[in-house]
Amino acid sequence: HNVTFGYNGLSCVAALATLDLIDDAMIANVRRRGPVFAQQLHDALEGNPLFEAVRGVGFMLGVKLKQPTHPWLSFDHFGWTELKDQATVGPLLNHRLYRRGYFGFVCGHDWSILRLQPRFNIADDTLASFARACREELDWLAALS
């Protein structure tokens, strides 16, 4: 559900089947749990120098991050001059979280935004664990700069 231009017939069939499974109770559950998760993220990340804000509605959230100031934490440093204007903080955080079992994305237009779209039936303790892991990994990145 999080790839705009998948161009895949199988994914279209899966998307239509998913729409058949979504009901008002499921939407109400996400509407209730989304703000709780957003607040958990905010509370966990608040005070980290790389954290800016949590944005979004329901389970479609973005965590706005600040780019570390260390010059080695830039694409330009690695010789990728075509990406010199993109933030590395989002991909670096996603890499750190992936090693802990979490799969995340950055926004296509702004790599300083961690894009979160958890599945509707995700356990509350998994969301809380993610918020804690996010803080630990963002603290690690902040220590580099």
Coordinates of N, CA, C and O in Angstrom, one line a residue:
H1 N 0.8 -1.2 0.0 CA 0.0 0.0 0.0 C 0.8 1.3 0.0 O 0.3 2.3 0.0
N2 N 2.1 1.1 0.0 CA 3.0 2.3 0.1 C 3.9 2.6 -1.1 O 4.8 3.3 -1.0
V3 N 3.6 2.0 -2.3 CA 4.3 2.3 -3.5 C 3.3 2.8 -4.5 O 2.5 2.1 -5.0
T4 N 3.5 4.1 -4.8 CA 2.6 4.8 -5.7 C 2.6 4.2 -7.1 O 1.5 4.0 -7.7
F5 N 3.7 3.9 -7.7 CA 3.8 3.5 -9.1 C 4.3 2.1 -9.2 O 5.4 1.8 -9.8
G6 N 3.6 1.1 -8.6 CA 4.1 -0.3 -8.6 C 4.0 -0.9 -10.0 O 4.7 -1.8 -10.3
Y7 N 3.0 -0.6 -10.7 CA 2.7 -1.1 -12.1 C 2.8 -2.6 -12.1 O 3.5 -3.2 -12.9
N8 N 2.1 -3.2 -11.2 CA 2.2 -4.7 -11.2 C 0.8 -5.2 -11.0 O 0.1 -4.9 -10.1
G9 N 0.4 -6.1 -12.0 CA -1.0 -6.6 -12.0 C -1.3 -7.4 -10.7 O -2.4 -7.2 -10.2
L10 N -0.4 -8.1 -10.2 CA -0.6 -8.9 -9.0 C -0.9 -7.9 -7.8 O -1.8 -8.2 -7.0
S11 N -0.1 -6.8 -7.7 CA -0.3 -5.9 -6.6 C -1.6 -5.2 -6.7 O -2.3 -4.9 -5.7
C12 N -2.1 -5.0 -7.9 CA -3.5 -4.4 -8.1 C -4.6 -5.4 -7.6 O -5.5 -4.9 -7.0
V13 N -4.4 -6.6 -7.9 CA -5.4 -7.6 -7.5 C -5.4 -7.7 -5.9 O -6.4 -7.7 -5.3
A14 N -4.1 -7.7 -5.4 CA -4.0 -7.7 -3.9 C -4.6 -6.4 -3.3 O -5.3 -6.5 -2.2
A15 N -4.4 -5.3 -3.9 CA -5.0 -4.0 -3.4 C -6.5 -4.1 -3.4 O -7.2 -3.7 -2.4
L16 N -7.1 -4.6 -4.5 CA -8.6 -4.7 -4.5 C -9.1 -5.7 -3.5 O -10.1 -5.4 -2.9
A17 N -8.4 -6.8 -3.3 CA -8.8 -7.7 -2.2 C -8.7 -7.1 -0.8 O -9.5 -7.3 0.0
T18 N -7.6 -6.3 -0.6 CA -7.5 -5.6 0.6 C -8.6 -4.6 0.9 O -9.1 -4.5 2.0
L19 N -9.1 -3.9 -0.1 CA -10.2 -3.0 0.0 C -11.5 -3.8 0.5 O -12.3 -3.2 1.2
D20 N -11.6 -5.0 0.1 CA -12.7 -5.8 0.5 C -12.6 -6.2 2.0 O -13.7 -6.4 2.6
L21 N -11.4 -6.2 2.6 CA -11.2 -6.5 4.0 C -11.3 -5.4 4.9 O -11.5 -5.5 6.1
I22 N -11.2 -4.2 4.4 CA -11.2 -3.0 5.3 C -12.6 -2.6 5.6 O -13.5 -2.5 4.7
D23 N -12.9 -2.5 6.9 CA -14.3 -2.1 7.3 C -14.2 -0.9 8.2 O -13.1 -0.4 8.6
D24 N -15.3 -0.4 8.6 CA -15.4 0.8 9.4 C -14.7 0.6 10.8 O -14.1 1.5 11.3
A25 N -14.8 -0.6 11.3 CA -14.2 -0.9 12.6 C -12.7 -0.8 12.6 O -12.0 -0.3 13.4
M26 N -12.1 -1.3 11.5 CA -10.7 -1.3 11.3 C -10.2 0.2 11.1 O -9.2 0.6 11.7
I27 N -11.0 1.0 10.4 CA -10.6 2.4 10.2 C -10.7 3.1 11.5 O -9.9 3.9 11.9
A28 N -11.8 2.8 12.3 CA -11.9 3.5 13.6 C -10.8 3.1 14.5 O -10.3 3.9 15.3
N29 N -10.3 1.8 14.5 CA -9.2 1.4 15.3 C -7.9 2.2 14.9 O -7.2 2.6 15.8
V30 N -7.7 2.3 13.6 CA -6.5 3.1 13.2 C -6.6 4.5 13.6 O -5.7 5.2 14.1
R31 N -7.8 5.1 13.5 CA -8.1 6.5 13.8 C -7.8 6.7 15.3 O -7.3 7.7 15.7
R32 N -8.1 5.7 16.1 CA -7.9 5.8 17.6 C -6.4 5.6 17.9 O -5.8 6.3 18.8
R33 N -5.8 4.6 17.3 CA -4.4 4.2 17.7 C -3.3 5.1 17.0 O -2.2 5.2 17.6
G34 N -3.6 5.7 15.9 CA -2.7 6.6 15.2 C -2.1 7.7 16.1 O -0.9 7.9 16.2
P35 N -3.0 8.5 16.7 CA -2.5 9.6 17.6 C -1.7 9.1 18.7 O -0.7 9.7 19.2
V36 N -2.0 7.9 19.3 CA -1.3 7.3 20.4 C 0.2 7.0 19.9 O 1.1 7.3 20.6
F37 N 0.3 6.4 18.7 CA 1.6 6.1 18.2 C 2.4 7.3 17.9 O 3.6 7.4 18.2
A38 N 1.7 8.3 17.3 CA 2.4 9.6 17.0 C 2.9 10.2 18.3 O 4.1 10.7 18.3
Q39 N 2.2 10.2 19.4 CA 2.6 10.7 20.6 C 3.8 9.9 21.2 O 4.7 10.5 21.8
Q40 N 3.7 8.6 21.1 CA 4.8 7.7 21.6 C 6.1 8.1 20.8 O 7.2 8.2 21.5
L41 N 6.0 8.3 19.5 CA 7.2 8.7 18.8 C 7.7 10.1 19.2 O 8.9 10.2 19.5
H42 N 6.8 11.0 19.4 CA 7.2 12.3 19.8 C 7.9 12.3 21.2 O 8.9 12.9 21.4
D43 N 7.3 11.6 22.1 CA 7.8 11.5 23.5 C 9.2 10.8 23.5 O 10.1 11.2 24.2
A44 N 9.3 9.8 22.7 CA 10.6 9.0 22.6 C 11.7 9.9 22.0 O 12.8 9.8 22.4
L45 N 11.4 10.6 21.0 CA 12.4 11.3 20.2 C 12.7 12.8 20.7 O 13.7 13.3 20.4
E46 N 11.8 13.3 21.5 CA 11.9 14.7 22.0 C 13.2 14.8 22.7 O 13.6 14.0 23.5
G47 N 14.0 15.9 22.4 CA 15.2 16.1 23.1 C 16.4 15.6 22.3 O 17.5 16.0 22.6
N48 N 16.2 14.8 21.3 CA 17.3 14.4 20.4 C 17.6 15.5 19.4 O 16.6 16.1 18.8
P49 N 18.8 16.0 19.3 CA 19.1 17.1 18.4 C 18.8 16.9 16.9 O 18.7 17.8 16.2
L50 N 18.6 15.6 16.5 CA 18.3 15.4 15.1 C 16.8 15.3 14.9 O 16.3 15.1 13.8
F51 N 16.0 15.3 15.9 CA 14.5 15.2 15.8 C 13.9 16.6 15.7 O 14.2 17.5 16.4
E52 N 12.9 16.7 14.7 CA 12.2 18.0 14.5 C 10.7 17.8 14.9 O 10.2 18.6 15.6
A53 N 10.0 16.9 14.3 CA 8.6 16.8 14.5 C 8.1 15.4 14.0 O 8.7 14.8 13.2
V54 N 6.9 15.1 14.5 CA 6.1 13.9 14.0 C 4.9 14.5 13.3 O 4.2 15.4 13.9
R55 N 4.6 14.1 12.1 CA 3.5 14.6 11.3 C 2.7 13.5 10.8 O 3.1 12.4 10.6
G56 N 1.4 13.8 10.4 CA 0.6 12.8 9.8 C -0.7 12.5 10.5 O -1.0 13.2 11.5
V57 N -1.4 11.6 9.9 CA -2.8 11.2 10.4 C -2.9 9.7 10.4 O -2.4 9.0 9.5
G58 N -3.5 9.2 11.5 CA -3.6 7.7 11.5 C -2.3 7.0 11.5 O -1.4 7.3 12.3
F59 N -2.2 6.0 10.7 CA -0.9 5.2 10.6 C -0.1 5.7 9.3 O 0.7 4.9 8.9
M60 N -0.4 6.9 8.8 CA 0.5 7.4 7.8 C 1.2 8.6 8.4 O 0.7 9.7 8.5
L61 N 2.4 8.3 8.9 CA 3.2 9.3 9.7 C 4.5 9.6 9.1 O 5.1 8.7 8.4
G62 N 5.0 10.8 9.4 CA 6.4 11.1 9.0 C 7.1 11.7 10.1 O 6.5 12.5 10.9
V63 N 8.3 11.3 10.3 CA 9.2 11.8 11.4 C 10.2 12.8 10.7 O 11.0 12.3 9.9
K64 N 10.0 14.1 10.9 CA 10.9 15.0 10.3 C 12.2 15.1 11.1 O 12.2 15.3 12.3
L65 N 13.3 14.9 10.4 CA 14.6 14.8 11.1 C 15.5 16.0 10.6 O 15.3 16.5 9.5
K66 N 16.5 16.3 11.4 CA 17.5 17.3 11.0 C 18.8 16.6 10.5 O 19.2 15.6 11.2
Q67 N 19.3 17.1 9.5 CA 20.6 16.5 8.9 C 21.7 16.8 9.9 O 21.9 17.9 10.4
P68 N 22.5 15.7 10.2 CA 23.7 15.9 11.1 C 24.7 16.9 10.4 O 24.8 16.9 9.2
T69 N 25.4 17.6 11.2 CA 26.3 18.6 10.6 C 27.7 18.1 10.2 O 28.4 18.8 9.6
H70 N 28.0 16.9 10.7 CA 29.3 16.3 10.4 C 29.5 16.1 8.8 O 28.6 15.5 8.2
P71 N 30.6 16.7 8.3 CA 30.7 16.6 6.8 C 30.8 15.2 6.3 O 30.5 14.9 5.1
W72 N 31.3 14.2 7.1 CA 31.4 12.8 6.6 C 30.0 12.2 6.5 O 29.9 11.1 5.8
L73 N 29.0 12.8 7.1 CA 27.7 12.2 6.9 C 26.9 12.9 5.8 O 25.7 13.2 6.0
S74 N 27.5 13.0 4.7 CA 26.9 13.6 3.5 C 27.2 12.8 2.3 O 28.2 12.1 2.2
F75 N 26.3 12.8 1.3 CA 26.5 12.1 0.1 C 27.7 12.6 -0.7 O 28.4 11.9 -1.4
D76 N 27.9 14.0 -0.6 CA 29.0 14.6 -1.2 C 30.3 14.0 -0.8 O 31.2 13.8 -1.5
H77 N 30.4 13.7 0.5 CA 31.6 13.1 1.1 C 31.9 11.8 0.4 O 33.1 11.5 0.2
F78 N 30.9 11.0 0.1 CA 31.1 9.7 -0.5 C 31.3 9.8 -2.0 O 31.4 8.8 -2.6
G79 N 31.3 11.0 -2.5 CA 31.5 11.2 -4.0 C 30.3 11.1 -4.8 O 30.3 11.0 -6.0
W80 N 29.1 11.1 -4.1 CA 27.8 11.0 -4.9 C 27.3 12.5 -5.0 O 26.3 12.9 -4.4
T81 N 28.0 13.2 -5.9 CA 27.6 14.7 -6.0 C 26.2 14.9 -6.5 O 25.6 15.9 -6.2
E82 N 25.7 13.9 -7.2 CA 24.3 14.1 -7.7 C 23.3 14.0 -6.6 O 22.2 14.5 -6.8
L83 N 23.7 13.5 -5.4 CA 22.8 13.4 -4.3 C 23.2 14.4 -3.2 O 22.7 14.4 -2.1
K84 N 24.1 15.4 -3.5 CA 24.6 16.2 -2.5 C 23.6 17.1 -1.7 O 23.8 17.5 -0.6
D85 N 22.5 17.3 -2.4 CA 21.4 18.1 -1.7 C 20.4 17.2 -0.9 O 19.5 17.8 -0.3
Q86 N 20.6 15.9 -1.0 CA 19.7 15.0 -0.2 C 20.3 14.8 1.2 O 21.5 14.7 1.4
A87 N 19.4 14.7 2.1 CA 19.8 14.4 3.5 C 20.1 12.9 3.6 O 19.5 12.0 3.0
T88 N 21.1 12.6 4.4 CA 21.5 11.2 4.7 C 20.9 10.7 5.9 O 20.9 9.5 6.2
V89 N 20.3 11.6 6.8 CA 19.8 11.2 8.1 C 18.7 10.1 8.0 O 18.7 9.1 8.7
G90 N 17.8 10.2 7.0 CA 16.7 9.3 6.9 C 17.2 7.9 6.4 O 16.9 6.9 7.1
P91 N 18.0 7.8 5.3 CA 18.5 6.5 5.0 C 19.4 5.9 6.0 O 19.4 4.7 6.2
L92 N 20.2 6.7 6.7 CA 21.0 6.1 7.8 C 20.2 5.6 8.9 O 20.5 4.5 9.5
L93 N 19.2 6.3 9.3 CA 18.3 5.8 10.4 C 17.6 4.5 9.9 O 17.5 3.6 10.7
N94 N 17.1 4.5 8.7 CA 16.4 3.3 8.2 C 17.4 2.1 8.2 O 17.0 1.0 8.6
H95 N 18.6 2.3 7.8 CA 19.6 1.3 7.9 C 19.8 0.7 9.3 O 19.8 -0.5 9.5
R96 N 19.9 1.6 10.2 CA 20.1 1.2 11.6 C 18.9 0.5 12.1 O 19.0 -0.5 12.8
L97 N 17.7 0.9 11.8 CA 16.4 0.3 12.2 C 16.2 -1.1 11.5 O 15.7 -2.0 12.2
Y98 N 16.6 -1.2 10.3 CA 16.5 -2.5 9.6 C 17.3 -3.5 10.3 O 16.9 -4.7 10.4
R99 N 18.5 -3.2 10.8 CA 19.3 -4.2 11.5 C 18.6 -4.7 12.8 O 19.0 -5.7 13.3
R100 N 17.6 -3.9 13.2 CA 16.9 -4.3 14.4 C 15.5 -4.9 14.1 O 14.7 -5.2 15.0
G101 N 15.3 -5.1 12.8 CA 14.1 -5.8 12.4 C 12.9 -4.9 11.9 O 11.8 -5.4 11.7
Y102 N 13.2 -3.6 11.7 CA 12.2 -2.7 11.3 C 12.5 -2.2 9.9 O 13.6 -1.9 9.5
F103 N 11.5 -2.2 9.0 CA 11.6 -1.8 7.6 C 10.9 -0.5 7.4 O 9.7 -0.4 7.5
G104 N 11.7 0.5 7.1 CA 11.2 1.9 6.9 C 11.6 2.5 5.6 O 12.3 1.9 4.8
F105 N 11.0 3.6 5.3 CA 11.3 4.4 4.1 C 11.6 5.8 4.4 O 11.2 6.3 5.5
V106 N 12.1 6.5 3.4 CA 12.1 8.0 3.5 C 11.2 8.5 2.4 O 10.7 7.8 1.5
C107 N 10.8 9.7 2.6 CA 9.9 10.4 1.5 C 10.7 10.6 0.3 O 11.9 11.0 0.4
G108 N 10.1 10.3 -0.9 CA 10.8 10.5 -2.1 C 11.4 11.9 -2.4 O 12.4 12.0 -2.9
H109 N 10.6 12.9 -1.9 CA 11.0 14.2 -2.2 C 11.9 14.8 -1.1 O 12.6 15.8 -1.3
D110 N 12.0 14.2 0.1 CA 12.7 14.7 1.2 C 13.2 13.6 2.1 O 12.5 13.0 2.8
W111 N 14.5 13.3 1.9 CA 15.1 12.1 2.6 C 15.4 12.4 4.1 O 15.9 11.6 4.8
S112 N 15.0 13.6 4.6 CA 15.1 13.8 6.0 C 13.7 13.5 6.7 O 13.6 13.7 7.9
I113 N 12.8 12.9 6.0 CA 11.5 12.5 6.6 C 11.4 11.0 6.6 O 11.5 10.3 5.5
L114 N 11.4 10.4 7.8 CA 11.2 9.0 7.9 C 9.7 8.7 7.7 O 8.9 9.2 8.4
R115 N 9.4 7.9 6.7 CA 8.0 7.6 6.3 C 7.5 6.3 7.0 O 8.2 5.3 6.8
L116 N 6.5 6.4 7.8 CA 6.0 5.2 8.5 C 4.6 4.9 8.1 O 3.7 5.8 8.2
Q117 N 4.4 3.7 7.8 CA 3.0 3.2 7.4 C 2.9 1.8 8.0 O 2.8 0.8 7.2
P118 N 2.7 1.6 9.3 CA 2.6 0.3 9.8 C 1.3 -0.4 9.4 O 0.3 0.3 9.1
R119 N 1.3 -1.7 9.4 CA 0.1 -2.4 9.0 C -1.0 -2.2 10.1 O -0.7 -1.9 11.2
F120 N -2.3 -2.3 9.6 CA -3.4 -2.0 10.5 C -3.5 -2.8 11.7 O -4.0 -2.4 12.8
N121 N -3.0 -4.1 11.7 CA -3.2 -5.0 12.8 C -1.9 -5.1 13.6 O -1.8 -6.1 14.4
I122 N -1.0 -4.2 13.5 CA 0.2 -4.3 14.3 C 0.0 -4.2 15.8 O -0.9 -3.4 16.2
A123 N 0.7 -4.9 16.5 CA 0.5 -4.9 18.0 C 1.0 -3.6 18.6 O 2.0 -3.0 18.2
D124 N 0.3 -3.2 19.7 CA 0.7 -1.9 20.3 C 2.1 -2.0 20.9 O 2.8 -1.0 20.9
D125 N 2.5 -3.2 21.4 CA 3.8 -3.3 22.0 C 4.9 -3.2 20.9 O 6.0 -2.7 21.2
T126 N 4.6 -3.6 19.7 CA 5.5 -3.4 18.6 C 5.7 -2.0 18.2 O 6.8 -1.5 18.0
L127 N 4.6 -1.2 18.3 CA 4.7 0.2 18.0 C 5.6 0.9 19.1 O 6.4 1.8 18.8
A128 N 5.3 0.5 20.3 CA 6.1 1.1 21.4 C 7.6 0.7 21.3 O 8.5 1.6 21.6
S129 N 7.9 -0.5 21.0 CA 9.2 -1.0 20.8 C 9.9 -0.2 19.7 O 11.1 0.1 19.8
F130 N 9.2 0.0 18.6 CA 9.7 0.8 17.5 C 10.1 2.2 17.9 O 11.2 2.7 17.6
A131 N 9.3 2.8 18.7 CA 9.5 4.2 19.1 C 10.8 4.2 20.0 O 11.7 5.1 19.8
R132 N 11.0 3.3 20.8 CA 12.2 3.2 21.7 C 13.4 2.9 20.8 O 14.5 3.5 21.0
A133 N 13.3 2.0 19.9 CA 14.4 1.7 19.0 C 14.8 2.9 18.1 O 16.0 3.1 17.9
C134 N 13.8 3.6 17.7 CA 14.0 4.8 16.9 C 14.9 5.8 17.7 O 15.8 6.4 17.2
R135 N 14.5 6.0 18.9 CA 15.3 6.9 19.8 C 16.7 6.4 20.0 O 17.7 7.2 19.9
E136 N 16.9 5.2 20.2 CA 18.3 4.6 20.5 C 19.1 4.8 19.2 O 20.3 5.2 19.3
E137 N 18.6 4.5 18.1 CA 19.4 4.6 16.8 C 19.6 6.1 16.5 O 20.7 6.5 15.9
L138 N 18.6 7.0 16.7 CA 18.8 8.4 16.4 C 19.8 9.0 17.4 O 20.6 9.8 17.0
D139 N 19.9 8.5 18.6 CA 20.9 8.9 19.6 C 22.3 8.5 19.0 O 23.2 9.3 19.1
W140 N 22.4 7.3 18.5 CA 23.7 6.8 18.0 C 24.1 7.8 16.8 O 25.3 8.1 16.8
L141 N 23.2 8.1 15.9 CA 23.5 9.0 14.8 C 23.9 10.4 15.3 O 24.8 11.0 14.8
A142 N 23.2 10.9 16.3 CA 23.5 12.2 16.8 C 24.9 12.3 17.4 O 25.6 13.3 17.3
A143 N 25.3 11.2 18.0 CA 26.6 11.1 18.6 C 27.7 11.2 17.6 O 28.9 11.6 17.9
L144 N 27.4 10.8 16.4 CA 28.4 10.9 15.3 C 28.7 12.4 14.9 O 29.8 12.7 14.4
S145 N 27.7 13.2 15.1 CA 27.9 14.6 14.6 C 28.3 15.5 15.8 O 28.9 16.4 15.8

